[in-house]
mmCIF file of C-alpha atoms in Angstrom:
data_model
loop_
_atom_site.group_PDB
_atom_site.id
_atom_site.type_symbol
_atom_site.label_atom_id
_atom_site.label_comp_id
_atom_site.label_asym_id
_atom_site.label_seq_id
_atom_site.Cartn_x
_atom_site.Cartn_y
_atom_site.Cartn_z
ATOM 1 C CA UNK A 1 2.162 30.179 -5.853
ATOM 2 C CA UNK A 2 -0.679 27.972 -7.070
ATOM 3 C CA UNK A 3 0.063 24.282 -7.674
ATOM 4 C CA UNK A 4 -2.420 22.296 -9.751
ATOM 5 C CA UNK A 5 -2.888 18.521 -9.701
ATOM 6 C CA UNK A 6 -4.571 15.961 -11.920
ATOM 7 C CA UNK A 7 -7.127 14.677 -9.410
ATOM 8 C CA UNK A 8 -9.166 12.246 -11.507
ATOM 9 C CA UNK A 9 -7.831 9.180 -9.692
ATOM 10 C CA UNK A 10 -8.099 10.905 -6.312
ATOM 11 C CA UNK A 11 -11.898 11.011 -6.592
ATOM 12 C CA UNK A 12 -12.418 7.761 -8.523
ATOM 13 C CA UNK A 13 -9.832 5.119 -7.571
ATOM 14 C CA UNK A 14 -10.101 3.426 -4.178
ATOM 15 C CA UNK A 15 -6.655 1.835 -4.309
ATOM 16 C CA UNK A 16 -3.290 2.246 -6.047
ATOM 17 C CA UNK A 17 -3.164 5.521 -7.959
ATOM 18 C CA UNK A 18 -5.981 7.005 -5.902
ATOM 19 C CA UNK A 19 -4.246 6.272 -2.622
ATOM 20 C CA UNK A 20 -1.019 7.789 -3.930
ATOM 21 C CA UNK A 21 -2.740 11.043 -4.866
ATOM 22 C CA UNK A 22 -4.824 11.397 -1.714
ATOM 23 C CA UNK A 23 -1.924 10.660 0.607
ATOM 24 C CA UNK A 24 0.468 12.978 -1.213
ATOM 25 C CA UNK A 25 -1.789 16.044 -1.427
ATOM 26 C CA UNK A 26 -2.786 15.718 2.233
ATOM 27 C CA UNK A 27 0.877 15.496 3.225
ATOM 28 C CA UNK A 28 1.895 18.352 0.913
ATOM 29 C CA UNK A 29 -0.714 20.610 2.483
ATOM 30 C CA UNK A 30 1.223 20.298 5.747
ATOM 31 C CA UNK A 31 4.636 21.242 4.319
ATOM 32 C CA UNK A 32 4.148 23.799 1.519
ATOM 33 C CA UNK A 33 4.751 27.494 2.357
ATOM 34 C CA UNK A 34 1.851 29.441 3.820
ATOM 35 C CA UNK A 35 1.382 31.496 0.660
ATOM 36 C CA UNK A 36 1.011 28.436 -1.608
ATOM 37 C CA UNK A 37 -2.370 26.969 -2.555
ATOM 38 C CA UNK A 38 -3.144 23.507 -3.958
ATOM 39 C CA UNK A 39 -5.922 22.992 -6.511
ATOM 40 C CA UNK A 40 -7.128 19.531 -7.466
ATOM 41 C CA UNK A 41 -8.493 19.425 -11.033
ATOM 42 C CA UNK A 42 -10.983 16.576 -11.456
ATOM 43 C CA UNK A 43 -13.452 15.950 -14.291
ATOM 44 C CA UNK A 44 -16.236 15.473 -11.716
ATOM 45 C CA UNK A 45 -16.775 15.035 -7.969
ATOM 46 C CA UNK A 46 -16.330 11.257 -8.210
ATOM 47 C CA UNK A 47 -17.070 9.164 -5.133
ATOM 48 C CA UNK A 48 -17.922 10.921 -1.875
ATOM 49 C CA UNK A 49 -16.091 8.314 0.208
ATOM 50 C CA UNK A 50 -12.856 8.972 -1.703
ATOM 51 C CA UNK A 51 -13.127 12.732 -2.114
ATOM 52 C CA UNK A 52 -13.792 13.153 1.604
ATOM 53 C CA UNK A 53 -10.406 11.598 2.402
ATOM 54 C CA UNK A 54 -8.819 14.843 1.206
ATOM 55 C CA UNK A 55 -8.996 17.524 3.876
ATOM 56 C CA UNK A 56 -10.283 20.533 1.937
ATOM 57 C CA UNK A 57 -9.323 23.990 3.243
ATOM 58 C CA UNK A 58 -8.962 27.472 1.807
ATOM 59 C CA UNK A 59 -5.528 26.398 0.577
ATOM 60 C CA UNK A 60 -6.525 22.938 -0.697
ATOM 61 C CA UNK A 61 -9.653 22.545 -2.792
ATOM 62 C CA UNK A 62 -11.146 20.777 -5.803
ATOM 63 C CA UNK A 63 -11.806 22.422 -9.167
ATOM 64 C CA UNK A 64 -14.176 21.002 -11.811
ATOM 65 C CA UNK A 65 -14.727 21.968 -15.488
ATOM 66 C CA UNK A 66 -17.574 24.439 -15.835
ATOM 67 C CA UNK A 67 -18.474 24.287 -19.511
ATOM 68 C CA UNK A 68 -17.800 20.710 -20.556
ATOM 69 C CA UNK A 69 -20.405 17.955 -20.895
ATOM 70 C CA UNK A 70 -20.087 14.785 -18.847
ATOM 71 C CA UNK A 71 -18.571 11.496 -19.932
ATOM 72 C CA UNK A 72 -16.274 11.657 -22.932
ATOM 73 C CA UNK A 73 -16.320 15.464 -22.949
ATOM 74 C CA UNK A 74 -14.682 15.727 -19.571
ATOM 75 C CA UNK A 75 -12.200 13.004 -20.456
ATOM 76 C CA UNK A 76 -11.156 15.107 -23.453
ATOM 77 C CA UNK A 77 -10.874 18.153 -21.166
ATOM 78 C CA UNK A 78 -8.052 16.460 -19.255
ATOM 79 C CA UNK A 79 -6.105 15.676 -22.429
ATOM 80 C CA UNK A 80 -5.574 19.303 -23.475
ATOM 81 C CA UNK A 81 -8.254 21.955 -22.894
ATOM 82 C CA UNK A 82 -7.561 21.892 -19.139
ATOM 83 C CA UNK A 83 -4.476 24.006 -19.915
ATOM 84 C CA UNK A 84 -6.744 27.013 -20.558
ATOM 85 C CA UNK A 85 -8.293 26.572 -17.106
ATOM 86 C CA UNK A 86 -4.872 26.281 -15.492
ATOM 87 C CA UNK A 87 -3.761 29.543 -17.138
ATOM 88 C CA UNK A 88 -7.041 31.237 -16.147
ATOM 89 C CA UNK A 89 -6.505 30.241 -12.518
ATOM 90 C CA UNK A 90 -2.890 31.402 -12.419
ATOM 91 C CA UNK A 91 -1.418 27.931 -11.837
ATOM 92 C CA UNK A 92 2.378 28.116 -11.744
ATOM 93 C CA UNK A 93 3.099 24.388 -11.714
ATOM 94 C CA UNK A 94 0.973 21.387 -12.611
ATOM 95 C CA UNK A 95 1.639 17.882 -11.276
ATOM 96 C CA UNK A 96 0.331 14.898 -13.225
ATOM 97 C CA UNK A 97 -0.020 12.408 -10.392
ATOM 98 C CA UNK A 98 -0.726 9.348 -12.541
ATOM 99 C CA UNK A 99 1.641 9.362 -15.488
ATOM 100 C CA UNK A 100 -0.183 11.882 -17.685
ATOM 101 C CA UNK A 101 0.198 15.536 -18.644
ATOM 102 C CA UNK A 102 -2.123 17.540 -20.919
ATOM 103 C CA UNK A 103 -0.997 18.230 -24.470
ATOM 104 C CA UNK A 104 0.452 21.708 -24.835
ATOM 105 C CA UNK A 105 1.388 22.391 -21.228
ATOM 106 C CA UNK A 106 5.074 22.738 -22.121
ATOM 107 C CA UNK A 107 4.230 25.686 -24.394
ATOM 108 C CA UNK A 108 1.824 27.337 -21.957
ATOM 109 C CA UNK A 109 4.342 28.879 -19.579
ATOM 110 C CA UNK A 110 3.152 26.539 -16.794
ATOM 111 C CA UNK A 111 5.854 24.356 -15.245
ATOM 112 C CA UNK A 112 5.092 20.646 -15.022
ATOM 113 C CA UNK A 113 6.025 17.557 -13.035
ATOM 114 C CA UNK A 114 4.719 14.049 -13.670
ATOM 115 C CA UNK A 115 4.804 10.963 -11.469
ATOM 116 C CA UNK A 116 5.245 7.745 -13.434
ATOM 117 C CA UNK A 117 4.329 4.650 -11.445
ATOM 118 C CA UNK A 118 5.194 1.868 -13.849
ATOM 119 C CA UNK A 119 5.613 0.936 -17.505
ATOM 120 C CA UNK A 120 4.143 -2.536 -17.228
ATOM 121 C CA UNK A 121 2.166 -1.972 -20.435
ATOM 122 C CA UNK A 122 5.512 -1.762 -22.254
ATOM 123 C CA UNK A 123 7.457 -4.290 -20.190
ATOM 124 C CA UNK A 124 4.633 -6.869 -20.201
ATOM 125 C CA UNK A 125 2.111 -5.930 -22.911
ATOM 126 C CA UNK A 126 0.652 -9.452 -22.752
ATOM 127 C CA UNK A 127 -1.382 -8.349 -19.719
ATOM 128 C CA UNK A 128 -3.216 -5.633 -21.701
ATOM 129 C CA UNK A 129 -5.477 -5.272 -24.716
ATOM 130 C CA UNK A 130 -3.495 -4.118 -27.741
ATOM 131 C CA UNK A 131 -5.626 -0.980 -28.097
ATOM 132 C CA UNK A 132 -4.855 -0.007 -24.498
ATOM 133 C CA UNK A 133 -1.139 -0.577 -25.059
ATOM 134 C CA UNK A 134 -1.230 1.742 -28.080
ATOM 135 C CA UNK A 135 -3.028 4.490 -26.122
ATOM 136 C CA UNK A 136 -0.823 4.161 -23.025
ATOM 137 C CA UNK A 137 2.326 4.166 -25.154
ATOM 138 C CA UNK A 138 1.266 7.384 -26.898
ATOM 139 C CA UNK A 139 0.423 9.034 -23.571
ATOM 140 C CA UNK A 140 3.768 8.018 -22.068
ATOM 141 C CA UNK A 141 5.909 9.374 -24.894
ATOM 142 C CA UNK A 142 3.831 12.556 -25.138
ATOM 143 C CA UNK A 143 4.074 13.090 -21.383
ATOM 144 C CA UNK A 144 7.848 12.708 -21.090
ATOM 145 C CA UNK A 145 8.219 15.244 -23.918
ATOM 146 C CA UNK A 146 5.983 17.735 -22.083
ATOM 147 C CA UNK A 147 7.387 17.297 -18.548
ATOM 148 C CA UNK A 148 9.953 19.602 -16.989
ATOM 149 C CA UNK A 149 10.676 16.932 -14.383
ATOM 150 C CA UNK A 150 9.756 13.277 -13.881
ATOM 151 C CA UNK A 151 9.222 11.522 -10.550
ATOM 152 C CA UNK A 152 9.651 7.742 -10.606
ATOM 153 C CA UNK A 153 8.278 5.820 -7.635
ATOM 154 C CA UNK A 154 11.150 3.313 -7.599
ATOM 155 C CA UNK A 155 14.579 2.688 -9.053
ATOM 156 C CA UNK A 156 12.958 -0.077 -11.109
ATOM 157 C CA UNK A 157 10.555 2.415 -12.673
ATOM 158 C CA UNK A 158 13.368 4.925 -13.279
ATOM 159 C CA UNK A 159 15.319 2.245 -15.139
ATOM 160 C CA UNK A 160 12.258 1.415 -17.253
ATOM 161 C CA UNK A 161 11.656 5.093 -18.126
ATOM 162 C CA UNK A 162 15.261 5.454 -19.239
ATOM 163 C CA UNK A 163 15.343 2.199 -21.206
ATOM 164 C CA UNK A 164 11.885 2.231 -22.767
ATOM 165 C CA UNK A 165 11.432 5.987 -23.117
ATOM 166 C CA UNK A 166 14.938 7.120 -23.956
ATOM 167 C CA UNK A 167 14.844 9.628 -21.083
ATOM 168 C CA UNK A 168 18.098 10.911 -19.566
ATOM 169 C CA UNK A 169 18.738 9.945 -15.940
ATOM 170 C CA UNK A 170 19.230 13.562 -14.874
ATOM 171 C CA UNK A 171 15.575 14.369 -15.697
ATOM 172 C CA UNK A 172 14.244 11.794 -13.225
ATOM 173 C CA UNK A 173 13.945 11.882 -9.422
ATOM 174 C CA UNK A 174 13.176 8.697 -7.499
ATOM 175 C CA UNK A 175 10.729 9.450 -4.691
ATOM 176 C CA UNK A 176 9.063 6.486 -3.065
ATOM 177 C CA UNK A 177 5.391 6.335 -2.161
ATOM 178 C CA UNK A 178 4.001 6.724 1.311
ATOM 179 C CA UNK A 179 0.845 5.132 2.659
ATOM 180 C CA UNK A 180 -1.887 6.356 4.938
ATOM 181 C CA UNK A 181 -0.847 6.519 8.612
ATOM 182 C CA UNK A 182 -4.014 4.657 9.568
ATOM 183 C CA UNK A 183 -2.335 1.315 8.857
ATOM 184 C CA UNK A 184 0.006 1.818 11.795
ATOM 185 C CA UNK A 185 -2.944 2.484 14.125
ATOM 186 C CA UNK A 186 -4.298 -0.519 16.003
ATOM 187 C CA UNK A 187 -7.919 -1.471 15.371
ATOM 188 C CA UNK A 188 -10.096 -2.103 18.385
ATOM 189 C CA UNK A 189 -11.075 -5.664 19.384
ATOM 190 C CA UNK A 190 -14.700 -4.717 18.722
ATOM 191 C CA UNK A 191 -13.923 -3.583 15.157
ATOM 192 C CA UNK A 192 -11.899 -6.741 14.518
ATOM 193 C CA UNK A 193 -14.802 -8.886 15.726
ATOM 194 C CA UNK A 194 -17.264 -7.004 13.524
ATOM 195 C CA UNK A 195 -15.081 -7.401 10.432
ATOM 196 C CA UNK A 196 -14.463 -11.082 11.137
ATOM 197 C CA UNK A 197 -18.197 -11.663 11.419
ATOM 198 C CA UNK A 198 -19.077 -9.533 8.382
ATOM 199 C CA UNK A 199 -16.806 -11.497 6.054
ATOM 200 C CA UNK A 200 -17.028 -14.803 7.915
ATOM 201 C CA UNK A 201 -13.256 -14.934 8.186
ATOM 202 C CA UNK A 202 -11.350 -18.034 9.290
ATOM 203 C CA UNK A 203 -9.320 -18.059 12.470
ATOM 204 C CA UNK A 204 -5.963 -18.040 10.663
ATOM 205 C CA UNK A 205 -5.317 -16.574 7.235
ATOM 206 C CA UNK A 206 -2.674 -15.090 4.987
ATOM 207 C CA UNK A 207 -3.700 -11.938 3.141
ATOM 208 C CA UNK A 208 -3.121 -10.552 -0.354
ATOM 209 C CA UNK A 209 -4.358 -7.152 -1.577
ATOM 210 C CA UNK A 210 -4.555 -5.945 -5.179
ATOM 211 C CA UNK A 211 -6.608 -6.409 -8.340
ATOM 212 C CA UNK A 212 -7.147 -10.128 -8.862
ATOM 213 C CA UNK A 213 -5.624 -10.331 -12.330
ATOM 214 C CA UNK A 214 -3.069 -12.526 -14.078
ATOM 215 C CA UNK A 215 -0.102 -10.212 -13.441
ATOM 216 C CA UNK A 216 -0.762 -10.273 -9.693
ATOM 217 C CA UNK A 217 -0.375 -14.068 -9.843
ATOM 218 C CA UNK A 218 -2.591 -14.999 -6.898
ATOM 219 C CA UNK A 219 -2.748 -18.552 -8.285
ATOM 220 C CA UNK A 220 0.762 -19.091 -6.919
ATOM 221 C CA UNK A 221 -0.392 -18.313 -3.375
ATOM 222 C CA UNK A 222 -3.341 -20.684 -3.823
ATOM 223 C CA UNK A 223 -0.971 -23.483 -4.871
ATOM 224 C CA UNK A 224 1.254 -22.747 -1.871
ATOM 225 C CA UNK A 225 -1.643 -23.617 0.452
ATOM 226 C CA UNK A 226 -1.153 -27.277 -0.530
ATOM 227 C CA UNK A 227 2.089 -27.280 1.470
ATOM 228 C CA UNK A 228 0.861 -25.327 4.512
ATOM 229 C CA UNK A 229 -1.095 -26.444 7.600
ATOM 230 C CA UNK A 230 -4.758 -27.087 6.827
ATOM 231 C CA UNK A 231 -5.961 -24.404 9.224
ATOM 232 C CA UNK A 232 -4.182 -21.713 7.171
ATOM 233 C CA UNK A 233 -6.497 -19.974 4.687
ATOM 234 C CA UNK A 234 -5.914 -17.371 1.958
ATOM 235 C CA UNK A 235 -7.953 -14.158 1.786
ATOM 236 C CA UNK A 236 -7.399 -12.099 -1.378
ATOM 237 C CA UNK A 237 -8.872 -8.581 -1.533
ATOM 238 C CA UNK A 238 -9.241 -6.820 -4.859
ATOM 239 C CA UNK A 239 -11.236 -5.993 -7.951
ATOM 240 C CA UNK A 240 -12.676 -9.174 -9.504
ATOM 241 C CA UNK A 241 -11.717 -10.262 -13.000
ATOM 242 C CA UNK A 242 -12.204 -13.302 -15.189
ATOM 243 C CA UNK A 243 -8.806 -14.429 -13.934
ATOM 244 C CA UNK A 244 -10.243 -14.783 -10.420
ATOM 245 C CA UNK A 245 -12.911 -17.140 -11.743
ATOM 246 C CA UNK A 246 -10.263 -19.112 -13.614
ATOM 247 C CA UNK A 247 -8.241 -19.541 -10.422
ATOM 248 C CA UNK A 248 -11.258 -20.795 -8.505
ATOM 249 C CA UNK A 249 -12.199 -23.211 -11.294
ATOM 250 C CA UNK A 250 -8.656 -24.571 -11.377
ATOM 251 C CA UNK A 251 -8.795 -25.781 -7.765
ATOM 252 C CA UNK A 252 -9.459 -29.493 -8.030
ATOM 253 C CA UNK A 253 -9.657 -30.406 -4.341
ATOM 254 C CA UNK A 254 -12.778 -29.228 -2.442
ATOM 255 C CA UNK A 255 -10.736 -29.092 0.755
ATOM 256 C CA UNK A 256 -8.400 -26.570 -0.840
ATOM 257 C CA UNK A 257 -11.215 -24.535 -2.382
ATOM 258 C CA UNK A 258 -12.749 -24.079 1.066
ATOM 259 C CA UNK A 259 -9.538 -22.394 2.216
ATOM 260 C CA UNK A 260 -9.600 -19.635 -0.441
ATOM 261 C CA UNK A 261 -11.691 -16.453 -0.159
ATOM 262 C CA UNK A 262 -11.859 -13.593 -2.664
ATOM 263 C CA UNK A 263 -13.304 -10.348 -1.271
ATOM 264 C CA UNK A 264 -14.366 -7.402 -3.434
ATOM 265 C CA UNK A 265 -15.441 -3.813 -2.679
ATOM 266 C CA UNK A 266 -13.950 -3.849 0.803
ATOM 267 C CA UNK A 267 -14.142 -0.335 2.352
ATOM 268 C CA UNK A 268 -10.994 1.296 3.720
ATOM 269 C CA UNK A 269 -11.931 0.832 7.361
ATOM 270 C CA UNK A 270 -12.460 -2.902 6.878
ATOM 271 C CA UNK A 271 -9.243 -3.274 4.862
ATOM 272 C CA UNK A 272 -7.340 -1.670 7.717
ATOM 273 C CA UNK A 273 -8.747 -4.328 10.048
ATOM 274 C CA UNK A 274 -8.076 -7.192 7.616
ATOM 275 C CA UNK A 275 -4.396 -6.310 7.470
ATOM 276 C CA UNK A 276 -4.117 -6.375 11.238
ATOM 277 C CA UNK A 277 -6.051 -9.616 11.629
ATOM 278 C CA UNK A 278 -3.970 -11.541 9.092
ATOM 279 C CA UNK A 279 -0.955 -13.675 9.979
ATOM 280 C CA UNK A 280 1.219 -13.089 6.897
ATOM 281 C CA UNK A 281 0.994 -10.850 3.838
ATOM 282 C CA UNK A 282 1.752 -12.475 0.488
ATOM 283 C CA UNK A 283 2.364 -10.587 -2.768
ATOM 284 C CA UNK A 284 3.296 -12.943 -5.630
ATOM 285 C CA UNK A 285 2.971 -10.289 -8.365
ATOM 286 C CA UNK A 286 5.118 -10.816 -11.439
ATOM 287 C CA UNK A 287 5.783 -7.110 -11.974
ATOM 288 C CA UNK A 288 5.137 -3.902 -10.041
ATOM 289 C CA UNK A 289 6.221 -0.293 -10.211
ATOM 290 C CA UNK A 290 6.479 -0.184 -6.428
ATOM 291 C CA UNK A 291 3.983 -2.308 -4.473
ATOM 292 C CA UNK A 292 2.313 -0.047 -1.900
ATOM 293 C CA UNK A 293 0.364 -2.954 -0.297
ATOM 294 C CA UNK A 294 3.724 -4.261 0.939
ATOM 295 C CA UNK A 295 4.254 -0.985 2.819
ATOM 296 C CA UNK A 296 0.697 -1.063 4.177
ATOM 297 C CA UNK A 297 1.215 -4.620 5.417
ATOM 298 C CA UNK A 298 4.479 -3.785 7.188
ATOM 299 C CA UNK A 299 2.916 -0.753 8.871
ATOM 300 C CA UNK A 300 0.133 -3.093 9.991
ATOM 301 C CA UNK A 301 2.625 -5.373 11.715
ATOM 302 C CA UNK A 302 2.716 -8.203 9.189
ATOM 303 C CA UNK A 303 5.680 -10.190 7.870
ATOM 304 C CA UNK A 304 5.775 -10.177 4.080
ATOM 305 C CA UNK A 305 6.466 -12.836 1.457
ATOM 306 C CA UNK A 306 6.773 -11.350 -2.042
ATOM 307 C CA UNK A 307 7.947 -12.261 -5.523
ATOM 308 C CA UNK A 308 11.285 -11.490 -7.110
ATOM 309 C CA UNK A 309 11.620 -9.937 -10.547
ATOM 310 C CA UNK A 310 10.578 -6.296 -10.221
ATOM 311 C CA UNK A 311 10.817 -3.756 -7.405
ATOM 312 C CA UNK A 312 9.306 -5.469 -4.383
ATOM 313 C CA UNK A 313 12.685 -5.826 -2.663
ATOM 314 C CA UNK A 314 12.911 -2.017 -2.817
ATOM 315 C CA UNK A 315 9.515 -1.656 -1.177
ATOM 316 C CA UNK A 316 9.851 -4.283 1.546
ATOM 317 C CA UNK A 317 13.539 -4.175 2.366
ATOM 318 C CA UNK A 318 15.944 -6.946 3.383
ATOM 319 C CA UNK A 319 13.877 -8.516 6.161
ATOM 320 C CA UNK A 320 10.927 -9.562 4.023
ATOM 321 C CA UNK A 321 11.200 -12.885 2.186
ATOM 322 C CA UNK A 322 11.321 -13.070 -1.626
ATOM 323 C CA UNK A 323 10.786 -16.083 -3.867
ATOM 324 C CA UNK A 324 10.308 -16.831 -7.544
ATOM 325 C CA UNK A 325 6.756 -16.107 -8.760
ATOM 326 C CA UNK A 326 6.788 -19.594 -10.305
ATOM 327 C CA UNK A 327 7.815 -21.666 -7.265
ATOM 328 C CA UNK A 328 4.840 -22.438 -5.031
ATOM 329 C CA UNK A 329 6.870 -24.756 -2.804
ATOM 330 C CA UNK A 330 9.398 -22.012 -2.084
ATOM 331 C CA UNK A 331 6.519 -19.651 -1.364
ATOM 332 C CA UNK A 332 5.017 -22.123 1.087
ATOM 333 C CA UNK A 333 8.373 -22.556 2.836
ATOM 334 C CA UNK A 334 8.763 -18.787 3.136
ATOM 335 C CA UNK A 335 5.238 -18.360 4.519
ATOM 336 C CA UNK A 336 5.829 -21.140 7.078
ATOM 337 C CA UNK A 337 8.982 -19.329 8.237
ATOM 338 C CA UNK A 338 6.951 -16.299 9.358
ATOM 339 C CA UNK A 339 3.695 -17.799 10.670
ATOM 340 C CA UNK A 340 2.849 -16.964 14.266
ATOM 341 C CA UNK A 341 5.195 -18.728 16.626
ATOM 342 C CA UNK A 342 7.989 -19.074 14.055
ATOM 343 C CA UNK A 343 11.461 -18.228 15.280
ATOM 344 C CA UNK A 344 12.590 -14.731 14.330
ATOM 345 C CA UNK A 345 9.138 -13.582 13.146
ATOM 346 C CA UNK A 346 8.827 -10.618 15.523
ATOM 347 C CA UNK A 347 12.375 -9.443 14.829
ATOM 348 C CA UNK A 348 11.673 -9.469 11.076
ATOM 349 C CA UNK A 349 8.553 -7.378 11.633
ATOM 350 C CA UNK A 350 10.458 -4.879 13.796
ATOM 351 C CA UNK A 351 13.313 -4.458 11.331
ATOM 352 C CA UNK A 352 10.889 -4.135 8.398
ATOM 353 C CA UNK A 353 9.041 -1.381 10.232
ATOM 354 C CA UNK A 354 12.331 0.427 10.740
ATOM 355 C CA UNK A 355 13.051 0.101 7.021
ATOM 356 C CA UNK A 356 9.717 1.547 5.807
ATOM 357 C CA UNK A 357 10.059 4.683 7.915
ATOM 358 C CA UNK A 358 11.798 6.131 4.842
ATOM 359 C CA UNK A 359 8.379 6.140 3.136
ATOM 360 C CA UNK A 360 6.582 8.181 5.791
ATOM 361 C CA UNK A 361 4.325 10.890 4.449
ATOM 362 C CA UNK A 362 5.926 14.154 5.477
ATOM 363 C CA UNK A 363 9.360 13.026 4.293
ATOM 364 C CA UNK A 364 7.960 12.028 0.884
ATOM 365 C CA UNK A 365 6.037 15.309 0.636
ATOM 366 C CA UNK A 366 9.153 17.307 1.498
ATOM 367 C CA UNK A 367 11.061 15.568 -1.300
ATOM 368 C CA UNK A 368 8.276 16.358 -3.776
ATOM 369 C CA UNK A 369 8.208 19.975 -2.582
ATOM 370 C CA UNK A 370 11.946 20.218 -3.253
ATOM 371 C CA UNK A 371 11.332 19.017 -6.829
ATOM 372 C CA UNK A 372 8.719 21.777 -7.245
ATOM 373 C CA UNK A 373 11.164 24.407 -5.978
ATOM 374 C CA UNK A 374 13.904 23.303 -8.389
ATOM 375 C CA UNK A 375 11.550 23.251 -11.374
ATOM 376 C CA UNK A 376 10.121 26.686 -10.562
ATOM 377 C CA UNK A 377 13.594 28.117 -10.101
ATOM 378 C CA UNK A 378 14.692 26.817 -13.499
ATOM 379 C CA UNK A 379 11.655 27.994 -15.469
#
């Protein structure tokens, strides 16, 4: 059996969708039967640092288009013509890892599974350009028509697929995401010192990770600093946007501005260290499909303060703290409750770690493998 995957994000995206794909295919390689092979179809080789995170073997390797020009040509290849390559290679099942399937796969004789991470573009279109919303909406409806089976990464996402896509519940499996096991591995004191020096980090800081955009709502964490001890800083790691500049310009007090740091293009090894050096993880996002940084933070030994309103309670479990994304005072109170030295902090961390064991890689991969088996048996 040959299983194909849409690997564009695996070789191009350093966070989010890329992490999901890399972690899943590495974990699947350890649990699929010996006579199965995994082929990762990418429009190009992408970034060496990302591609190398996938452990290529005889049974797990990348495949690239041979007769398509670069740029827009290879983007078009993924939309439909890739089906010819899948048939040529004898692929029995194709998994769209990032919410997309090629047009025509349902008529090709190739079984298909798609993972849908979120429908934020439909639930909150105000965070997107109208043209993007139109394209994403078309892709979503086309994909759910093509798919034999749909994987949702949370109950929240499953509900959105049913409500906004008119998809029956019995076509959807909820399988949570896992994160890289490196986050549970302690960094050395030397590495921590090097990272602290490289980014000129303060002695005490709360951490947030994710694209610095309006939906992620980092402004709420900045406002919360007004109610926290002055030696507590905020370090936000993520892709810069105009929103980040707006947040910085909105800070009226120089003393507060000096306590806020935005870091961009942080490599994986340094991010691993940042998690473990922080005191609290804060995630004030207004809407998420799952929220993998919450899982990464818990594996790293951090207490978590997150926003209500989407799926973050699913990701973090009952021992994280959740507040309204519009209440900076409540966020500050929650953060203060889990700073170092706070009563009950270590017990919260322990229980949260117990909770996120359900998202460990091999268990997630085994659930995905079971979906493959059921689809192949039915088709």
